[in-house]
Short mmCIF file of C-alpha atoms (C1' of nucleotides) in Angstrom, two decimals:
data_model
loop_
_atom_site.label_atom_id
_atom_site.label_comp_id
_atom_site.label_asym_id
_atom_site.label_seq_id
_atom_site.Cartn_x
_atom_site.Cartn_y
_atom_site.Cartn_z
CA MET A 1 16.08 -0.40 12.42
CA THR A 2 18.41 2.33 11.28
CA GLY A 3 15.03 3.13 9.93
CA LEU A 4 13.84 6.64 9.30
CA THR A 5 14.13 6.47 5.66
CA ARG A 6 14.69 10.25 5.19
CA THR A 7 11.44 11.49 3.84
CA ASN A 8 12.55 14.79 2.41
CA SER A 9 9.27 16.52 2.86
CA CYS A 10 8.39 18.53 6.06
CA PRO A 11 8.14 16.28 9.27
CA PRO A 12 5.82 13.36 8.02
CA PRO A 13 3.36 12.54 10.32
CA MET A 14 4.06 8.61 10.14
CA ASP A 15 7.00 6.71 8.77
CA ASP A 16 6.06 3.18 8.52
CA GLY A 17 8.89 1.09 10.01
CA GLY A 18 10.82 3.39 12.12
CA ALA A 19 10.15 5.18 15.56
CA VAL A 20 6.68 5.13 15.20
CA ARG A 21 6.46 1.39 15.10
CA GLU A 22 8.93 1.03 18.08
CA VAL A 23 6.58 3.12 20.37
CA LEU A 24 3.42 1.94 18.74
CA ASP A 25 4.12 -1.61 19.60
CA ARG A 26 4.50 -0.74 23.03
CA ILE A 27 1.31 1.22 23.63
CA SER A 28 -0.98 -0.71 21.18
CA ASP A 29 -0.99 -4.09 23.17
CA LYS A 30 -4.31 -5.25 24.65
CA TRP A 31 -4.20 -3.48 27.96
CA SER A 32 -1.90 -0.50 27.98
CA LEU A 33 -4.18 2.15 26.91
CA LEU A 34 -6.99 0.80 29.06
CA VAL A 35 -4.78 1.03 32.08
CA VAL A 36 -3.70 4.68 31.08
CA GLY A 37 -7.22 5.41 30.36
CA ALA A 38 -8.26 4.17 33.80
CA LEU A 39 -5.80 6.38 35.61
CA ARG A 40 -7.14 9.58 33.88
CA GLU A 41 -8.75 11.06 36.88
CA GLY A 42 -5.79 10.46 39.25
CA PRO A 43 -3.93 7.84 41.24
CA LEU A 44 -5.47 4.53 41.61
CA ARG A 45 -4.68 1.54 43.76
CA PHE A 46 -3.91 -2.09 42.36
CA GLY A 47 -7.22 -3.35 43.52
CA ALA A 48 -8.94 -0.49 42.27
CA LEU A 49 -7.53 -0.89 38.73
CA GLU A 50 -8.47 -4.42 38.85
CA LYS A 51 -12.17 -3.51 39.47
CA THR A 52 -12.00 -0.66 36.99
CA ILE A 53 -10.71 -2.74 34.02
CA THR A 54 -13.19 -5.32 33.75
CA GLY A 55 -11.68 -8.51 32.44
CA ILE A 56 -7.99 -8.10 33.09
CA SER A 57 -6.37 -10.93 35.16
CA GLN A 58 -4.36 -10.05 38.17
CA ARG A 59 -1.45 -11.31 36.11
CA MET A 60 -1.91 -9.08 33.00
CA LEU A 61 -2.47 -6.18 35.28
CA THR A 62 0.83 -6.83 37.04
CA LEU A 63 2.80 -7.14 33.79
CA THR A 64 1.10 -4.21 31.99
CA LEU A 65 1.74 -2.18 35.04
CA LYS A 66 5.46 -3.04 35.12
CA HIS A 67 5.85 -2.49 31.52
CA LEU A 68 4.16 1.10 31.89
CA VAL A 69 6.35 2.05 34.87
CA GLU A 70 9.35 0.86 32.92
CA ASP A 71 8.47 3.01 30.09
CA GLY A 72 7.65 6.02 32.34
CA LEU A 73 4.22 6.39 31.56
CA ILE A 74 3.08 5.78 35.18
CA SER A 75 4.59 5.87 38.58
CA ARG A 76 4.41 3.39 41.40
CA THR A 77 4.00 4.55 45.08
CA ALA A 78 4.09 2.16 47.85
CA TYR A 79 2.93 3.24 51.22
CA ALA A 80 4.71 1.57 54.15
CA GLU A 81 1.45 0.94 56.02
CA VAL A 82 -0.04 -1.94 57.67
CA PRO A 83 -2.29 -3.03 55.16
CA PRO A 84 0.02 -2.35 52.21
CA ARG A 85 -1.17 0.32 49.90
CA VAL A 86 0.27 0.92 46.29
CA GLU A 87 -1.03 3.59 44.08
CA TYR A 88 -0.38 4.12 40.39
CA GLU A 89 -0.37 7.37 38.95
CA LEU A 90 0.22 8.91 35.51
CA THR A 91 3.50 10.64 35.11
CA ASP A 92 3.99 13.81 33.02
CA LEU A 93 4.81 11.76 30.17
CA GLY A 94 1.87 9.58 30.81
CA LYS A 95 -0.23 12.70 30.88
CA THR A 96 0.74 13.86 27.42
CA LEU A 97 -0.77 10.55 26.14
CA MET A 98 -4.08 11.18 27.94
CA PRO A 99 -5.60 13.54 25.17
CA LEU A 100 -5.05 10.78 22.60
CA VAL A 101 -6.45 8.13 24.73
CA ILE A 102 -9.62 10.22 25.30
CA ALA A 103 -9.77 11.01 21.73
CA LEU A 104 -9.60 7.38 20.76
CA ALA A 105 -12.17 6.72 23.41
CA GLU A 106 -14.60 9.28 21.92
CA TRP A 107 -14.00 8.08 18.40
CA ALA A 108 -14.74 4.49 19.77
CA LEU A 109 -18.10 5.56 21.40
CA GLU A 110 -19.04 7.75 18.42
CA HIS A 111 -18.63 5.00 15.70
CA ARG A 112 -19.13 1.75 17.47
CA ASP A 113 -22.58 1.63 16.26
CA GLU A 114 -21.57 2.06 12.79
CA ILE A 115 -18.72 -0.32 13.07
CA ASN A 116 -21.12 -2.93 14.66
CA ALA A 117 -23.56 -2.38 11.74
CA ASN A 118 -20.81 -3.08 9.33
CA ARG A 119 -19.58 -6.17 10.88
CA ARG A 120 -22.98 -7.69 11.10
CA ARG A 121 -23.14 -8.02 7.36
CA MET B 16 -17.87 -10.80 31.99
CA THR B 17 -21.56 -10.21 33.11
CA GLY B 18 -19.40 -7.16 33.81
CA LEU B 19 -20.19 -3.71 34.52
CA THR B 20 -19.95 -4.06 38.12
CA ARG B 21 -21.93 -0.95 38.93
CA THR B 22 -19.13 1.32 39.64
CA ASN B 23 -21.00 3.53 42.23
CA SER B 24 -19.25 6.91 41.06
CA CYS B 25 -20.76 8.88 38.41
CA PRO B 26 -20.59 7.69 34.64
CA PRO B 27 -17.02 8.69 33.52
CA PRO B 28 -16.31 9.79 29.82
CA MET B 29 -14.72 6.29 29.34
CA ASP B 30 -16.36 3.26 30.69
CA ASP B 31 -13.95 0.67 31.16
CA GLY B 32 -15.69 -2.61 30.05
CA GLY B 33 -18.02 -1.32 27.53
CA ALA B 34 -18.22 0.16 24.18
CA VAL B 35 -14.54 1.61 24.10
CA ARG B 36 -13.13 -1.90 24.96
CA GLU B 37 -15.26 -3.36 22.23
CA VAL B 38 -13.71 -0.81 19.63
CA LEU B 39 -10.32 -0.47 21.08
CA ASP B 40 -9.77 -4.19 20.87
CA ARG B 41 -10.38 -4.03 17.21
CA ILE B 42 -8.07 -1.34 16.38
CA SER B 43 -5.31 -1.81 19.06
CA ASP B 44 -4.01 -5.05 17.42
CA LYS B 45 -0.52 -4.99 16.24
CA TRP B 46 -1.31 -4.01 12.56
CA SER B 47 -4.49 -2.28 12.15
CA LEU B 48 -3.37 1.21 12.88
CA LEU B 49 -0.36 0.69 10.74
CA VAL B 50 -2.58 -0.52 7.74
CA VAL B 51 -4.91 2.52 8.26
CA GLY B 52 -1.89 4.84 8.51
CA ALA B 53 -0.40 3.49 5.35
CA LEU B 54 -3.50 4.31 3.57
CA ARG B 55 -3.51 8.00 4.48
CA GLU B 56 -2.42 9.14 1.09
CA GLY B 57 -4.83 7.26 -0.89
CA PRO B 58 -5.67 3.72 -2.34
CA LEU B 59 -2.88 1.11 -2.24
CA ARG B 60 -2.64 -2.43 -3.68
CA PHE B 61 -1.94 -5.48 -1.56
CA GLY B 62 1.78 -5.78 -2.55
CA ALA B 63 2.29 -2.10 -1.90
CA LEU B 64 0.79 -2.36 1.49
CA GLU B 65 3.07 -5.23 2.33
CA LYS B 66 6.08 -3.17 1.22
CA THR B 67 5.19 -0.10 3.12
CA ILE B 68 4.36 -1.83 6.27
CA THR B 69 7.78 -3.42 6.98
CA GLY B 70 7.70 -6.55 8.89
CA ILE B 71 4.10 -7.65 8.29
CA SER B 72 3.54 -11.09 6.97
CA GLN B 73 1.20 -11.81 4.14
CA ARG B 74 -0.93 -13.73 6.41
CA MET B 75 -1.45 -10.91 8.99
CA LEU B 76 -1.93 -8.39 6.12
CA THR B 77 -4.63 -10.60 4.63
CA LEU B 78 -6.36 -10.98 7.98
CA THR B 79 -5.94 -7.26 9.08
CA LEU B 80 -7.31 -6.15 5.79
CA LYS B 81 -10.10 -8.42 6.01
CA HIS B 82 -11.10 -7.20 9.51
CA LEU B 83 -10.72 -3.69 8.56
CA VAL B 84 -12.98 -4.28 5.61
CA GLU B 85 -15.60 -5.94 7.68
CA ASP B 86 -15.59 -3.15 10.27
CA GLY B 87 -15.91 -0.80 7.38
CA LEU B 88 -12.85 1.10 7.93
CA ILE B 89 -11.43 0.47 4.54
CA SER B 90 -12.83 -0.71 1.19
CA ARG B 91 -11.65 -3.34 -1.19
CA THR B 92 -11.83 -3.19 -4.87
CA ALA B 93 -10.71 -6.05 -7.33
CA TYR B 94 -10.27 -5.06 -10.81
CA ALA B 95 -11.01 -8.06 -13.35
CA GLU B 96 -7.83 -7.66 -15.22
CA VAL B 97 -5.20 -10.21 -16.39
CA PRO B 98 -2.66 -9.52 -13.61
CA PRO B 99 -5.12 -9.32 -10.96
CA ARG B 100 -5.36 -6.17 -9.34
CA VAL B 101 -6.77 -5.22 -5.66
CA GLU B 102 -6.78 -1.91 -4.08
CA TYR B 103 -7.54 -1.17 -0.72
CA GLU B 104 -8.63 2.54 0.31
CA LEU B 105 -9.98 4.37 3.33
CA THR B 106 -13.71 4.74 3.58
CA ASP B 107 -15.31 7.85 5.13
CA LEU B 108 -15.44 6.07 8.51
CA GLY B 109 -11.77 4.89 8.07
CA LYS B 110 -10.78 8.69 7.24
CA THR B 111 -12.30 9.94 10.57
CA LEU B 112 -9.57 7.69 12.34
CA MET B 113 -6.78 9.23 10.46
CA PRO B 114 -6.20 12.25 12.61
CA LEU B 115 -6.05 9.99 15.63
CA VAL B 116 -3.55 7.83 13.75
CA ILE B 117 -1.47 10.86 12.99
CA ALA B 118 -1.70 12.17 16.47
CA LEU B 119 -0.55 8.99 17.66
CA ALA B 120 2.41 8.87 15.40
CA GLU B 121 3.42 12.28 16.24
CA TRP B 122 3.20 11.48 19.92
CA ALA B 123 5.41 8.39 19.36
CA LEU B 124 7.92 10.35 17.47
CA GLU B 125 7.99 13.19 20.05
CA HIS B 126 8.47 10.80 22.93
CA ARG B 127 10.33 7.89 21.77
CA ASP B 128 13.74 9.20 23.19
CA GLU B 129 12.27 9.62 26.36
CA ILE B 130 10.73 6.47 26.75
CA ASN B 131 13.68 4.47 25.40
CA ALA B 132 15.81 6.39 27.92
CA ASN B 133 13.27 5.20 30.67
CA ARG B 134 13.35 1.68 29.60
CA ARG B 135 17.07 1.52 29.68
CA ARG B 136 17.39 1.78 33.28
"C1'" DC C 21 -0.52 -10.83 -8.10
"C1'" DA C 22 -3.70 -11.86 -4.40
"C1'" DG C 23 -4.79 -14.70 -0.85
"C1'" DC C 24 -5.91 -19.51 1.36
"C1'" DA C 25 -3.98 -23.69 4.22
"C1'" DT C 26 -0.83 -25.53 7.42
"C1'" DC C 27 2.38 -26.00 11.12
"C1'" DC C 28 4.33 -23.80 15.09
"C1'" DG C 29 6.31 -20.74 18.74
"C1'" DG C 30 5.18 -17.16 21.93
"C1'" DC C 31 2.15 -14.48 24.49
"C1'" DT C 32 -2.32 -14.18 27.19
"C1'" DT C 33 -4.90 -15.88 30.40
"C1'" DG C 34 -7.14 -18.25 34.24
"C1'" DA C 35 -6.53 -20.74 38.18
"C1'" DT C 36 -4.22 -21.75 42.11
"C1'" DA C 37 -0.78 -21.32 45.77
"C1'" DC C 38 2.49 -18.68 48.54
"C1'" DT C 39 4.97 -14.13 50.35
"C1'" DG C 40 5.46 -9.25 52.69
"C1'" DC D 29 -3.82 -5.73 50.17
"C1'" DA D 30 -0.51 -6.16 46.71
"C1'" DG D 31 1.68 -8.82 44.63
"C1'" DT D 32 4.93 -13.31 42.63
"C1'" DA D 33 5.39 -18.08 40.96
"C1'" DT D 34 3.81 -21.84 38.37
"C1'" DC D 35 1.16 -24.73 35.34
"C1'" DA D 36 -2.19 -25.95 31.61
"C1'" DA D 37 -4.65 -24.18 27.62
"C1'" DG D 38 -6.06 -21.16 24.04
"C1'" DC D 39 -5.38 -17.56 20.80
"C1'" DC D 40 -2.53 -14.87 17.77
"C1'" DG D 41 1.02 -13.97 14.75
"C1'" DG D 42 4.94 -15.62 11.54
"C1'" DA D 43 7.13 -18.51 8.09
"C1'" DT D 44 6.27 -21.51 4.27
"C1'" DG D 45 3.97 -23.61 0.69
"C1'" DC D 46 0.04 -23.93 -2.83
"C1'" DT D 47 -3.84 -22.00 -5.58
"C1'" DG D 48 -6.86 -19.00 -8.91
#
DNA sequence: CAGCATCCGGCTTGATACTG
DNA sequence: CAGTATCAAGCCGGATGCTG
């Protein structure tokens, strides 16, 4: 916890048990990255997210959204209209994560055949 | 599940329920990325990994290692010695993932204060 | 040292019902 | 439409103990 075993060298990319873990735990759950990725092109409504992220339950979407809003990665805007409308959008902080999500997605696409082939054995 | 509810719009870089999900599910579990990151500087023994990745249980390390080997991200080499020695090492495929892990770690370090501040409210 | 077997608590999920 | 509340079920991960 006090963590950050001072690795003397120049800023090491990744110290095992410290700050990285702290944040990584938060974004590497099953849905967070998917939600962030879904918002890459702009704000989306609750229902739209539900349709975009195939397989997520209403409950998990609600919870994940809440966590991401708490972390400040996305913002929630409720419009006081007759059919209630709520939009979720990436914050500036959230946007800084986008390149990584994209990169991850591209990596996934690029190597999934290889991975699947490996798994098949 | 039948999934892929034809989103009328044009094919986005990251299709929600498809290949990305498939791979993302595999690497976005609690430990995989940590294990990959731990191997960034070269092969490590089981025990070394256990010490490096603070907090991981033996069971989860075993399982995670097994999965990563199956996926072909790391290789396992057992030396037939008196005290058994087993080393794990990134494969070429695994190495392609490293830059992303590094980037993720750097992002985490860079933004964790902000995230923690947000959460505090 | 490496890693498998077992028990168990918590999170994830799906379904359902209800509110603003 | 956009959630919240609740319950039952399943899977995952954690701790402990045992084996090759």
